[in-house]
PDB file of C-alpha atoms in Angstrom:
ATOM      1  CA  UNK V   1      55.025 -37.709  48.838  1.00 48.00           C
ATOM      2  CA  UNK V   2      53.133 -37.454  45.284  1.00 59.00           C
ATOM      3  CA  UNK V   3      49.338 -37.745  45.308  1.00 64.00           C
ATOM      4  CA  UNK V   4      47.507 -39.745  42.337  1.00 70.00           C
ATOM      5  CA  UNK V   5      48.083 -36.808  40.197  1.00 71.00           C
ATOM      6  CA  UNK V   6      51.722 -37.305  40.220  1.00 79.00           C
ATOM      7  CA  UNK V   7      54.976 -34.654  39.894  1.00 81.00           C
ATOM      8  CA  UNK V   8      56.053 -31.902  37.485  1.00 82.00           C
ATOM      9  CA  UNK V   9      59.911 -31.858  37.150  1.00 85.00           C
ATOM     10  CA  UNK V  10      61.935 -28.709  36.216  1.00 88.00           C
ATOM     11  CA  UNK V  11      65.615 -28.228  36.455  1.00 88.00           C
ATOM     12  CA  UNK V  12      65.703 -31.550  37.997  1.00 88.00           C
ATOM     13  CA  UNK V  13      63.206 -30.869  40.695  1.00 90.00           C
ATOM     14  CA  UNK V  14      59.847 -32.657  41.404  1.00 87.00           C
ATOM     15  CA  UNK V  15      57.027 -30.127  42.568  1.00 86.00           C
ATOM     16  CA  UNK V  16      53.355 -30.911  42.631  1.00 84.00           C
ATOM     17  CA  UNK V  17      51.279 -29.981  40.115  1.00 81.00           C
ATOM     18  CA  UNK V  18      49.754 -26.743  42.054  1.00 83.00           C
ATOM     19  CA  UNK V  19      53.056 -25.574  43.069  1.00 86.00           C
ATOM     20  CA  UNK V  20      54.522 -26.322  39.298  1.00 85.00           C
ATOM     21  CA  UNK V  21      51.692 -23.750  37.630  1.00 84.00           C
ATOM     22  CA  UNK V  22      52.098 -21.078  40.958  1.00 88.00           C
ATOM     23  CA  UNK V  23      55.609 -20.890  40.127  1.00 90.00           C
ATOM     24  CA  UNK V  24      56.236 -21.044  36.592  1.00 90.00           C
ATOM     25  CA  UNK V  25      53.325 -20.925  34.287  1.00 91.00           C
ATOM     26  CA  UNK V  26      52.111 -17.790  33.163  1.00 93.00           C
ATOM     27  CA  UNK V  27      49.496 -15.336  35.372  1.00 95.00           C
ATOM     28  CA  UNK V  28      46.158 -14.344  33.739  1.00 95.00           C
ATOM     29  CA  UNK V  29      45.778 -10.213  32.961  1.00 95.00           C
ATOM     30  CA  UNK V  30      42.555 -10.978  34.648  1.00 94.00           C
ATOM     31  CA  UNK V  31      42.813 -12.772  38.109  1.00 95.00           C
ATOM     32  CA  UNK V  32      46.284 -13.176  38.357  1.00 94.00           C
ATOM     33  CA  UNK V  33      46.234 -17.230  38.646  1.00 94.00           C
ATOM     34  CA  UNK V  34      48.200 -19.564  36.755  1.00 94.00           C
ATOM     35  CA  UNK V  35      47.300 -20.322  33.341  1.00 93.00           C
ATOM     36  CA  UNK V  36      46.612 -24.308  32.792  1.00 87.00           C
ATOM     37  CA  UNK V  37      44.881 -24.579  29.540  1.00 88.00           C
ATOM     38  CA  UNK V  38      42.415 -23.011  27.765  1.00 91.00           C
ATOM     39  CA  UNK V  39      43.666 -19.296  27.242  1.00 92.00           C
ATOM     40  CA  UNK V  40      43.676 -16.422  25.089  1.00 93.00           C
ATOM     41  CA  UNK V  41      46.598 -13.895  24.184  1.00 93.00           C
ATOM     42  CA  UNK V  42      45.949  -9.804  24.134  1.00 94.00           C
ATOM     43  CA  UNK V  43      47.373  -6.777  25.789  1.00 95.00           C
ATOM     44  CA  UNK V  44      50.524  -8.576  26.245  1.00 93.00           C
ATOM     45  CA  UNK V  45      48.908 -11.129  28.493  1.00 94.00           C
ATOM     46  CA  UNK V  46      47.784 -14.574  28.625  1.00 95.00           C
ATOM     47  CA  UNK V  47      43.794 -14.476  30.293  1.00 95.00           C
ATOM     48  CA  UNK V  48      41.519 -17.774  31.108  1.00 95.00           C
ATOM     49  CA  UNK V  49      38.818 -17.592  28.367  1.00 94.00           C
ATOM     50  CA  UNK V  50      36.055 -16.308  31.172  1.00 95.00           C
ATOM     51  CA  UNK V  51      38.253 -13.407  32.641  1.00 96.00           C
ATOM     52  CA  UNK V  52      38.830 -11.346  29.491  1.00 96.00           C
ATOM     53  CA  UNK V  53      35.516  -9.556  29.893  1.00 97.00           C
ATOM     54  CA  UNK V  54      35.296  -5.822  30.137  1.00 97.00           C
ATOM     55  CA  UNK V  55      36.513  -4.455  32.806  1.00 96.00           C
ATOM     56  CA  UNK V  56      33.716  -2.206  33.771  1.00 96.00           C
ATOM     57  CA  UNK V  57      30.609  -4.312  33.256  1.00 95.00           C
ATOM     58  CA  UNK V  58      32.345  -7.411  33.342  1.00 96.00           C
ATOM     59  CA  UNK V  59      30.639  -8.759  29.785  1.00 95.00           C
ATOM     60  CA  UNK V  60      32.710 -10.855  27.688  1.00 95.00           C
ATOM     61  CA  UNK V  61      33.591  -9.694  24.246  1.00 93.00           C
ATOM     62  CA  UNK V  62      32.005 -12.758  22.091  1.00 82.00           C
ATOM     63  CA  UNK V  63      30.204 -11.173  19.386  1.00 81.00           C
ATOM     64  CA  UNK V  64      32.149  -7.842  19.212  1.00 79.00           C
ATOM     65  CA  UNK V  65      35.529  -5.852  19.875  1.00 90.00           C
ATOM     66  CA  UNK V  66      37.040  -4.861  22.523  1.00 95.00           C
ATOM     67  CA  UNK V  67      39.297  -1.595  23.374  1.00 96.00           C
ATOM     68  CA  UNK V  68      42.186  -0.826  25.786  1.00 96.00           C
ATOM     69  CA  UNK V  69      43.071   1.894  27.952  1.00 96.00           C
ATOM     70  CA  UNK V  70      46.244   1.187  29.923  1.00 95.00           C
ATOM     71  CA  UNK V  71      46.340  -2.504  29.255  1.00 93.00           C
ATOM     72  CA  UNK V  72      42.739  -2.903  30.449  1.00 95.00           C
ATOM     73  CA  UNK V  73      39.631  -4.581  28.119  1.00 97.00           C
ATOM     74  CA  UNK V  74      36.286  -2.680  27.843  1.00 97.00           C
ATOM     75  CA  UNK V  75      33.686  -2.733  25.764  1.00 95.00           C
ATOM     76  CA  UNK V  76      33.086  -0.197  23.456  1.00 93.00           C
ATOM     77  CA  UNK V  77      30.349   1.734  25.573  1.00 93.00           C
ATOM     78  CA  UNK V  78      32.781   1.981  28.631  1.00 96.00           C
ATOM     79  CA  UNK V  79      35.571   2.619  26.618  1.00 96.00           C
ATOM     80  CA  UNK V  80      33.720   5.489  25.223  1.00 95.00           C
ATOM     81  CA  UNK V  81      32.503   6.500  28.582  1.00 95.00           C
ATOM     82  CA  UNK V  82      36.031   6.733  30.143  1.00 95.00           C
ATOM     83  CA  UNK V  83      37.261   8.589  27.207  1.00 94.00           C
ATOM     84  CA  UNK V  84      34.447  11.211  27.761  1.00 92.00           C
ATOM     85  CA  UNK V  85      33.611  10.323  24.079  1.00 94.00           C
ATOM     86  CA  UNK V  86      29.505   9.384  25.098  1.00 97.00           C
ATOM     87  CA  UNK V  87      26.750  11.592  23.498  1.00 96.00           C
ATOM     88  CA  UNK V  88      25.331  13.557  26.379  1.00 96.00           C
ATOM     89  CA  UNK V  89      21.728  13.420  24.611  1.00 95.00           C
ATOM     90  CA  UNK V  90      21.429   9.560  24.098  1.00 96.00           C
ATOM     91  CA  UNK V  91      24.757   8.004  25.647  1.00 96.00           C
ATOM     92  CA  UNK V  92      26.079   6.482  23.171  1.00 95.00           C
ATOM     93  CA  UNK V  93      29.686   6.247  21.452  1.00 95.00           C
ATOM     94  CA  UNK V  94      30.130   9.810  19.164  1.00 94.00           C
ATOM     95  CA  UNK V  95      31.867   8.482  15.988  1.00 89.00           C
ATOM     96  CA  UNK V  96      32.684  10.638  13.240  1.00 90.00           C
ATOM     97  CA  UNK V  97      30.591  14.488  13.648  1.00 92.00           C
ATOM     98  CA  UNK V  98      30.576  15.893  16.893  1.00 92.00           C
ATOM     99  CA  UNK V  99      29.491  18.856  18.444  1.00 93.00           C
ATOM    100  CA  UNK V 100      31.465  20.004  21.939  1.00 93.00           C
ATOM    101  CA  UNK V 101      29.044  22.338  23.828  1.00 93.00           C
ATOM    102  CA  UNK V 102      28.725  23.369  27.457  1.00 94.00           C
ATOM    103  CA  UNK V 103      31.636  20.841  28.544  1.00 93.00           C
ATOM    104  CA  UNK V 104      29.863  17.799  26.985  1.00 94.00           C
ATOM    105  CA  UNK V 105      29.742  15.930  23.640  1.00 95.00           C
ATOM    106  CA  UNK V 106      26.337  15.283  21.314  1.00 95.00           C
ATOM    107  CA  UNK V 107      25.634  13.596  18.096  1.00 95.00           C
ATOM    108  CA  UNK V 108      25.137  16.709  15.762  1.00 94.00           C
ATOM    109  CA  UNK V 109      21.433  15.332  15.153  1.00 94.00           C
ATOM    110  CA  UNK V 110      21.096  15.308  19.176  1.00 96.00           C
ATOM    111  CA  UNK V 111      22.161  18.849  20.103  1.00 96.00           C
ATOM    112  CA  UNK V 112      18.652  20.443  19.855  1.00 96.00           C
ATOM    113  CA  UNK V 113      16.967  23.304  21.712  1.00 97.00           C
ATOM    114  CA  UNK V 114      15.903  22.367  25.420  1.00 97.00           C
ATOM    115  CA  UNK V 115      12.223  23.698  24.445  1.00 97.00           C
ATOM    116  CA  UNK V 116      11.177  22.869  21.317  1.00 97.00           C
ATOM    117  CA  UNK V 117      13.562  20.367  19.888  1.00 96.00           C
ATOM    118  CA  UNK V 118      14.775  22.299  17.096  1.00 96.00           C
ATOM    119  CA  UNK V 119      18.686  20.889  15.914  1.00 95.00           C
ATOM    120  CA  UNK V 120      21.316  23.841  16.895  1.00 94.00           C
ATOM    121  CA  UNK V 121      23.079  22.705  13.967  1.00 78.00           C
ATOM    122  CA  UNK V 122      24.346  26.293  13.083  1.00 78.00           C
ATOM    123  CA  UNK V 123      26.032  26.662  16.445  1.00 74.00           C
ATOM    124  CA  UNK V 124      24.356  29.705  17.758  1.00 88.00           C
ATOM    125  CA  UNK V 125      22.568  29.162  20.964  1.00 95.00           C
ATOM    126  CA  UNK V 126      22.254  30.410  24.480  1.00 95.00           C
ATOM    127  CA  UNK V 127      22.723  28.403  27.583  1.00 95.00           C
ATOM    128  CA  UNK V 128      20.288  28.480  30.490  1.00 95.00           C
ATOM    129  CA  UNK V 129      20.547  25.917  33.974  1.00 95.00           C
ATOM    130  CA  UNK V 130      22.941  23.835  31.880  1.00 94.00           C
ATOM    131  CA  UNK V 131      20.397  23.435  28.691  1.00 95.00           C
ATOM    132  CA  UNK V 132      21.043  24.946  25.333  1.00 97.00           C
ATOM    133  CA  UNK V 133      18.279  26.763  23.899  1.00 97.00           C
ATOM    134  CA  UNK V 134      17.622  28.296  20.353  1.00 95.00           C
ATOM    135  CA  UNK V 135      17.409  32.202  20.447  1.00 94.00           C
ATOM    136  CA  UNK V 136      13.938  32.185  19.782  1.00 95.00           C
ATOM    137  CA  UNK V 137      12.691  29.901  22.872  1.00 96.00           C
ATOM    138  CA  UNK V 138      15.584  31.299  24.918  1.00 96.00           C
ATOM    139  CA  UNK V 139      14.276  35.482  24.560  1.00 95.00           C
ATOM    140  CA  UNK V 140      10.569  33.626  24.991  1.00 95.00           C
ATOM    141  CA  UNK V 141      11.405  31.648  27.942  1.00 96.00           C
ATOM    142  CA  UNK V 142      13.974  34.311  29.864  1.00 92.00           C
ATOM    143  CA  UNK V 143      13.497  37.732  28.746  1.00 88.00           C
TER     144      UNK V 143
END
């Protein structure tokens, strides 16, 4: 027995209409329920309009892009983040120039002395409790 909203029929069988989209339409990359209508296509999936958001802070994409690790949407802050790809200084993406010191990445503009600010840009500079220091501050400082 049909309710008002009637039967879908596939290979000659009726189901109802919840049963019809469990079985054979497509799953969303997102929550993993059948797709009725509205959707979007990317990362090989199908995803309702409201679950392809980033995966980390769960924002949806509108105005700008999104980027994939393993399948899986982020924005481009957590992308970066996961990638270990954030300036350590001001934590944002480092695109382009980039200086790799004491494990971490930095914006060559925000590698600077832990004292008095000065840019390290020539890449001399001594390390102290996990701060970078010029030679200057650092024989002023430690010595």
């Amino acid at each position: 027995v049909f309710n008002e909203e009637g039967f879908h029929e596939k290979n000659g069988k009726a189901y109802c209409p919840d049963d019809f989209y469990s079985l054979f339409s497509p799953k969303c990359g997102g929550c993993d329920l059948p797709v009725r209508q509205n959707y979007l296509s990317a990362l090989n999936h199908v995803w309702h309009p409201e679950c392809f958001v980033c995966r980390e802070c769960l924002q949806p994409f509108e105005k700008s892009s999104f980027f994939e690790i393993d399948g899986i949407p982020f924005c481009e802050l957590h992308y970066h983040s996961r990638q270990g790809t954030l300036c350590h200084a001001c934590q944002k993406p480092v695109i382009g120039r980039c200086i790799s010191a004491m494990g971490r990445r930095f914006h060559p503009e925000h590698f600077v002395c832990a004292f008095c600010l000065k840019q390290l840009s020539q890449g001399i500079f001594k390390e102290q409790n996990d701060k970078p220091y010029c030679q200057t501050c650092y024989i002023k400082l430690f010595f």
